[in-house]
């Protein structure tokens, strides 16, 4: 089944404790991206990657890192999480150009206390 | 500054009637528009899209209309069904979408029996 898999689905952590949210896709998509969804703000892009070893900042990259060492994986790293990073995170992938439409993962609910 | 606006947080429609979801944008460089549907505890799923060179695109019960001069698009669902109850996000991209999608805040559509 073609899908984008995120782990974990739920995570509660403490301020400052480094964490990684994994994202993997099995569709051989070149384009991958991370979004966060907050009440009243919709979906905002954090980082994106057009291909292996190519990453770029989205609209809200502060406090996040990403890497794209393999085509299928695009982990999101929070080196020192803070409470304002409490959010619902979505990974998405697309075959090449965005205009094909993203396939989204099921989301990761992160709470930073 | 919000470039994609969905001014109705929620919309209630009777089953069998037409649902019309609206979206406005401010960035005249946007050249591709997409609608996503999201159920609770799931990632958004791609619904329908339209290029700026068109003013209408139809797919089954779903039709998207684009009015470039007014910077306005709308999604029509006819007839509305209970399974259409979800949050609908309008999104836009420019130049092939390499920089990702800009999303609106979403409209919660409720289909009443």
Tab-separated table of N, CA, C and O in Angstrom, chain B residues 38-108:
chain	number	residue	atom	x	y	z
B	38	UNK	N	-9.824	16.679	5.231
B	38	UNK	CA	-9.174	16.075	6.400
B	38	UNK	C	-10.215	15.585	7.398
B	38	UNK	O	-11.050	16.359	7.877
B	39	UNK	N	-10.099	14.296	7.721
B	39	UNK	CA	-10.901	13.717	8.805
B	39	UNK	C	-10.086	13.773	10.093
B	39	UNK	O	-8.851	13.802	10.052
B	40	UNK	N	-10.761	13.763	11.243
B	40	UNK	CA	-10.037	13.738	12.531
B	40	UNK	C	-9.086	12.547	12.606
B	40	UNK	O	-9.396	11.465	12.129
B	41	UNK	N	-7.929	12.774	13.190
B	41	UNK	CA	-6.921	11.733	13.424
B	41	UNK	C	-6.342	11.158	12.125
B	41	UNK	O	-5.742	10.072	12.136
B	42	UNK	N	-6.529	11.863	11.018
B	42	UNK	CA	-5.926	11.431	9.764
B	42	UNK	C	-5.219	12.610	9.113
B	42	UNK	O	-5.510	13.770	9.420
B	43	UNK	N	-4.299	12.317	8.194
B	43	UNK	CA	-3.688	13.379	7.427
B	43	UNK	C	-4.619	13.879	6.336
B	43	UNK	O	-5.561	13.192	5.946
B	44	UNK	N	-4.396	15.085	5.836
B	44	UNK	CA	-5.203	15.599	4.724
B	44	UNK	C	-5.062	14.713	3.491
B	44	UNK	O	-3.998	14.135	3.255
B	45	UNK	N	-6.114	14.623	2.719
B	45	UNK	CA	-6.060	13.875	1.458
B	45	UNK	C	-6.413	14.812	0.312
B	45	UNK	O	-7.329	15.632	0.419
B	46	UNK	N	-5.700	14.645	-0.764
B	46	UNK	CA	-5.891	15.473	-1.950
B	46	UNK	C	-7.263	15.203	-2.556
B	46	UNK	O	-7.662	14.049	-2.727
B	47	UNK	N	-7.957	16.282	-2.903
B	47	UNK	CA	-9.312	16.149	-3.424
B	47	UNK	C	-9.385	16.531	-4.903
B	47	UNK	O	-9.742	15.735	-5.755
B	48	UNK	N	-9.019	17.746	-5.207
B	48	UNK	CA	-9.143	18.245	-6.561
B	48	UNK	C	-8.254	19.475	-6.707
B	48	UNK	O	-7.950	20.142	-5.713
B	49	UNK	N	-7.829	19.758	-7.928
B	49	UNK	CA	-6.964	20.912	-8.147
B	49	UNK	C	-7.377	21.638	-9.425
B	49	UNK	O	-8.161	21.124	-10.232
B	50	UNK	N	-6.807	22.827	-9.601
B	50	UNK	CA	-7.079	23.598	-10.800
B	50	UNK	C	-5.880	24.490	-11.106
B	50	UNK	O	-5.292	25.080	-10.200
B	51	UNK	N	-5.545	24.556	-12.373
B	51	UNK	CA	-4.493	25.442	-12.828
B	51	UNK	C	-5.077	26.825	-13.115
B	51	UNK	O	-6.263	26.947	-13.439
B	52	UNK	N	-4.231	27.831	-13.032
B	52	UNK	CA	-4.712	29.198	-13.256
B	52	UNK	C	-5.109	29.468	-14.705
B	52	UNK	O	-5.708	30.491	-15.005
B	53	UNK	N	-4.778	28.554	-15.606
B	53	UNK	CA	-5.177	28.745	-17.005
B	53	UNK	C	-6.607	28.262	-17.241
B	53	UNK	O	-7.153	28.438	-18.327
B	54	UNK	N	-7.198	27.667	-16.221
B	54	UNK	CA	-8.577	27.184	-16.335
B	54	UNK	C	-9.470	27.954	-15.373
B	54	UNK	O	-8.988	28.593	-14.432
B	55	UNK	N	-10.773	27.886	-15.604
B	55	UNK	CA	-11.681	28.493	-14.637
B	55	UNK	C	-12.614	27.470	-13.982
B	55	UNK	O	-13.397	27.807	-13.085
B	56	UNK	N	-12.477	26.229	-14.415
B	56	UNK	CA	-13.329	25.189	-13.841
B	56	UNK	C	-12.663	23.834	-14.010
B	56	UNK	O	-12.044	23.544	-15.038
B	57	UNK	N	-12.798	23.004	-12.972
B	57	UNK	CA	-12.355	21.619	-13.069
B	57	UNK	C	-13.341	20.755	-12.296
B	57	UNK	O	-13.727	21.090	-11.178
B	58	UNK	N	-13.731	19.655	-12.927
B	58	UNK	CA	-14.785	18.826	-12.355
B	58	UNK	C	-14.296	17.402	-12.173
B	58	UNK	O	-13.600	16.855	-13.030
B	59	UNK	N	-14.670	16.793	-11.055
B	59	UNK	CA	-14.324	15.397	-10.807
B	59	UNK	C	-15.456	14.783	-10.007
B	59	UNK	O	-15.523	14.915	-8.786
B	60	UNK	N	-16.356	14.114	-10.709
B	60	UNK	CA	-17.492	13.498	-10.037
B	60	UNK	C	-18.379	14.531	-9.370
B	60	UNK	O	-18.853	15.462	-10.015
B	61	UNK	N	-18.568	14.380	-8.074
B	61	UNK	CA	-19.430	15.316	-7.336
B	61	UNK	C	-18.732	16.639	-6.999
B	61	UNK	O	-19.366	17.554	-6.477
B	62	UNK	N	-17.449	16.704	-7.264
B	62	UNK	CA	-16.658	17.866	-6.859
B	62	UNK	C	-16.296	18.731	-8.071
B	62	UNK	O	-15.815	18.226	-9.081
B	63	UNK	N	-16.518	20.031	-7.923
B	63	UNK	CA	-16.153	20.999	-8.957
B	63	UNK	C	-15.469	22.172	-8.297
B	63	UNK	O	-15.959	22.685	-7.281
B	64	UNK	N	-14.345	22.573	-8.861
B	64	UNK	CA	-13.667	23.765	-8.358
B	64	UNK	C	-13.764	24.846	-9.428
B	64	UNK	O	-13.551	24.585	-10.614
B	65	UNK	N	-14.114	26.044	-8.986
B	65	UNK	CA	-14.211	27.209	-9.855
B	65	UNK	C	-13.154	28.213	-9.453
B	65	UNK	O	-12.938	28.452	-8.262
B	66	UNK	N	-12.524	28.817	-10.463
B	66	UNK	CA	-11.502	29.815	-10.197
B	66	UNK	C	-11.860	31.121	-10.889
B	66	UNK	O	-12.100	31.141	-12.099
B	67	UNK	N	-11.873	32.199	-10.123
B	67	UNK	CA	-12.093	33.552	-10.659
B	67	UNK	C	-10.822	34.345	-10.395
B	67	UNK	O	-10.613	34.878	-9.310
B	68	UNK	N	-9.951	34.400	-11.393
B	68	UNK	CA	-8.649	35.026	-11.204
B	68	UNK	C	-8.758	36.516	-10.941
B	68	UNK	O	-7.998	37.073	-10.150
B	69	UNK	N	-9.666	37.175	-11.601
B	69	UNK	CA	-9.777	38.621	-11.426
B	69	UNK	C	-10.183	38.961	-9.993
B	69	UNK	O	-9.757	39.978	-9.437
B	70	UNK	N	-10.978	38.105	-9.391
B	70	UNK	CA	-11.414	38.333	-8.013
B	70	UNK	C	-10.498	37.652	-7.008
B	70	UNK	O	-10.689	37.788	-5.795
B	71	UNK	N	-9.539	36.887	-7.496
B	71	UNK	CA	-8.654	36.090	-6.637
B	71	UNK	C	-9.484	35.234	-5.692
B	71	UNK	O	-9.305	35.248	-4.459
B	72	UNK	N	-10.367	34.497	-6.285
B	72	UNK	CA	-11.323	33.716	-5.506
B	72	UNK	C	-11.520	32.354	-6.148
B	72	UNK	O	-11.596	32.232	-7.375
B	73	UNK	N	-11.580	31.326	-5.303
B	73	UNK	CA	-11.971	30.022	-5.810
B	73	UNK	C	-12.981	29.393	-4.877
B	73	UNK	O	-13.077	29.777	-3.699
B	74	UNK	N	-13.718	28.467	-5.419
B	74	UNK	CA	-14.736	27.808	-4.617
B	74	UNK	C	-14.793	26.328	-4.972
B	74	UNK	O	-14.470	25.931	-6.096
B	75	UNK	N	-15.178	25.547	-4.005
B	75	UNK	CA	-15.371	24.107	-4.178
B	75	UNK	C	-16.856	23.803	-3.999
B	75	UNK	O	-17.444	24.163	-2.973
B	76	UNK	N	-17.442	23.178	-5.018
B	76	UNK	CA	-18.836	22.797	-4.971
B	76	UNK	C	-18.932	21.286	-4.832
B	76	UNK	O	-18.265	20.541	-5.582
B	77	UNK	N	-19.755	20.843	-3.916
B	77	UNK	CA	-19.988	19.410	-3.723
B	77	UNK	C	-21.478	19.165	-3.928
B	77	UNK	O	-22.317	19.700	-3.192
B	78	UNK	N	-21.783	18.364	-4.957
B	78	UNK	CA	-23.191	18.103	-5.277
B	78	UNK	C	-23.377	16.633	-5.659
B	78	UNK	O	-22.695	16.180	-6.592
B	79	UNK	N	-24.299	15.896	-5.041
B	79	UNK	CA	-25.003	16.270	-3.809
B	79	UNK	C	-24.123	15.995	-2.597
B	79	UNK	O	-23.248	15.125	-2.634
B	80	UNK	N	-24.346	16.687	-1.530
B	80	UNK	CA	-23.564	16.474	-0.311
B	80	UNK	C	-24.001	15.176	0.368
B	80	UNK	O	-25.195	14.852	0.431
B	81	UNK	N	-23.003	14.463	0.870
B	81	UNK	CA	-23.257	13.187	1.528
B	81	UNK	C	-22.664	13.210	2.943
B	81	UNK	O	-21.737	13.974	3.205
B	82	UNK	N	-23.158	12.363	3.834
B	82	UNK	CA	-22.645	12.369	5.214
B	82	UNK	C	-21.132	12.192	5.298
B	82	UNK	O	-20.481	12.807	6.148
B	83	UNK	N	-20.576	11.389	4.413
B	83	UNK	CA	-19.127	11.169	4.408
B	83	UNK	C	-18.327	12.380	4.013
B	83	UNK	O	-17.100	12.388	4.149
B	84	UNK	N	-19.000	13.414	3.531
B	84	UNK	CA	-18.301	14.653	3.173
B	84	UNK	C	-18.010	15.520	4.398
B	84	UNK	O	-17.276	16.508	4.301
B	85	UNK	N	-18.579	15.177	5.525
B	85	UNK	CA	-18.308	15.935	6.755
B	85	UNK	C	-16.831	15.797	7.099
B	85	UNK	O	-16.332	14.696	7.373
B	86	UNK	N	-16.123	16.924	7.086
B	86	UNK	CA	-14.669	16.942	7.286
B	86	UNK	C	-14.216	18.391	7.304
B	86	UNK	O	-15.016	19.305	7.082
B	87	UNK	N	-12.932	18.583	7.518
B	87	UNK	CA	-12.348	19.914	7.363
B	87	UNK	C	-11.735	19.996	5.970
B	87	UNK	O	-11.010	19.085	5.548
B	88	UNK	N	-12.018	21.072	5.259
B	88	UNK	CA	-11.518	21.260	3.905
B	88	UNK	C	-10.515	22.413	3.901
B	88	UNK	O	-10.809	23.510	4.369
B	89	UNK	N	-9.348	22.118	3.350
B	89	UNK	CA	-8.303	23.126	3.248
B	89	UNK	C	-8.119	23.527	1.787
B	89	UNK	O	-7.994	22.674	0.904
B	90	UNK	N	-8.053	24.807	1.575
B	90	UNK	CA	-7.674	25.367	0.288
B	90	UNK	C	-6.163	25.591	0.321
B	90	UNK	O	-5.617	25.995	1.356
B	91	UNK	N	-5.473	25.325	-0.777
B	91	UNK	CA	-4.029	25.523	-0.832
B	91	UNK	C	-3.646	26.098	-2.180
B	91	UNK	O	-4.347	25.897	-3.177
B	92	UNK	N	-2.519	26.791	-2.215
B	92	UNK	CA	-2.063	27.413	-3.456
B	92	UNK	C	-0.561	27.288	-3.585
B	92	UNK	O	0.159	27.190	-2.587
B	93	UNK	N	-0.097	27.305	-4.837
B	93	UNK	CA	1.341	27.264	-5.080
B	93	UNK	C	1.675	28.163	-6.261
B	93	UNK	O	0.798	28.543	-7.040
B	94	UNK	N	2.959	28.496	-6.390
B	94	UNK	CA	3.403	29.292	-7.527
B	94	UNK	C	4.626	28.650	-8.154
B	94	UNK	O	5.393	27.964	-7.477
B	95	UNK	N	4.807	28.878	-9.431
B	95	UNK	CA	6.010	28.424	-10.121
B	95	UNK	C	6.283	26.944	-10.033
B	95	UNK	O	7.426	26.532	-9.848
B	96	UNK	N	5.263	26.116	-10.128
B	96	UNK	CA	5.466	24.670	-10.069
B	96	UNK	C	5.460	24.119	-8.665
B	96	UNK	O	5.525	22.911	-8.455
B	97	UNK	N	5.393	25.003	-7.695
B	97	UNK	CA	5.232	24.554	-6.324
B	97	UNK	C	6.503	24.103	-5.636
B	97	UNK	O	6.447	23.442	-4.609
B	98	UNK	N	7.646	24.460	-6.139
B	98	UNK	CA	8.896	24.007	-5.527
B	98	UNK	C	9.036	24.499	-4.095
B	98	UNK	O	9.679	23.847	-3.273
B	99	UNK	N	8.443	25.626	-3.790
B	99	UNK	CA	8.532	26.163	-2.437
B	99	UNK	C	7.433	25.625	-1.534
B	99	UNK	O	7.310	26.053	-0.393
B	100	UNK	N	6.642	24.711	-2.023
B	100	UNK	CA	5.605	24.128	-1.198
B	100	UNK	C	4.264	24.784	-1.394
B	100	UNK	O	4.072	25.633	-2.264
B	101	UNK	N	3.320	24.367	-0.593
B	101	UNK	CA	1.952	24.858	-0.657
B	101	UNK	C	1.695	25.846	0.473
B	101	UNK	O	2.208	25.687	1.576
B	102	UNK	N	0.871	26.845	0.177
B	102	UNK	CA	0.374	27.757	1.207
B	102	UNK	C	-1.074	27.397	1.468
B	102	UNK	O	-1.896	27.408	0.539
B	103	UNK	N	-1.379	27.066	2.709
B	103	UNK	CA	-2.713	26.599	3.064
B	103	UNK	C	-3.538	27.685	3.731
B	103	UNK	O	-3.014	28.560	4.416
B	104	UNK	N	-4.857	27.583	3.554
B	104	UNK	CA	-5.780	28.359	4.351
B	104	UNK	C	-5.989	27.679	5.689
B	104	UNK	O	-5.424	26.622	5.965
B	105	UNK	N	-6.824	28.291	6.545
B	105	UNK	CA	-7.022	27.768	7.887
B	105	UNK	C	-8.021	26.626	7.934
B	105	UNK	O	-8.147	25.951	8.952
B	106	UNK	N	-8.749	26.439	6.856
B	106	UNK	CA	-9.690	25.333	6.796
B	106	UNK	C	-11.124	25.735	7.106
B	106	UNK	O	-11.379	26.711	7.823
B	107	UNK	N	-12.055	24.982	6.538
B	107	UNK	CA	-13.480	25.132	6.811
B	107	UNK	C	-14.036	23.774	7.221
B	107	UNK	O	-13.849	22.781	6.505
B	108	UNK	N	-14.695	23.741	8.372
B	108	UNK	CA	-15.283	22.493	8.846
B	108	UNK	C	-16.678	22.357	8.247
B	108	UNK	O	-17.588	23.126	8.581
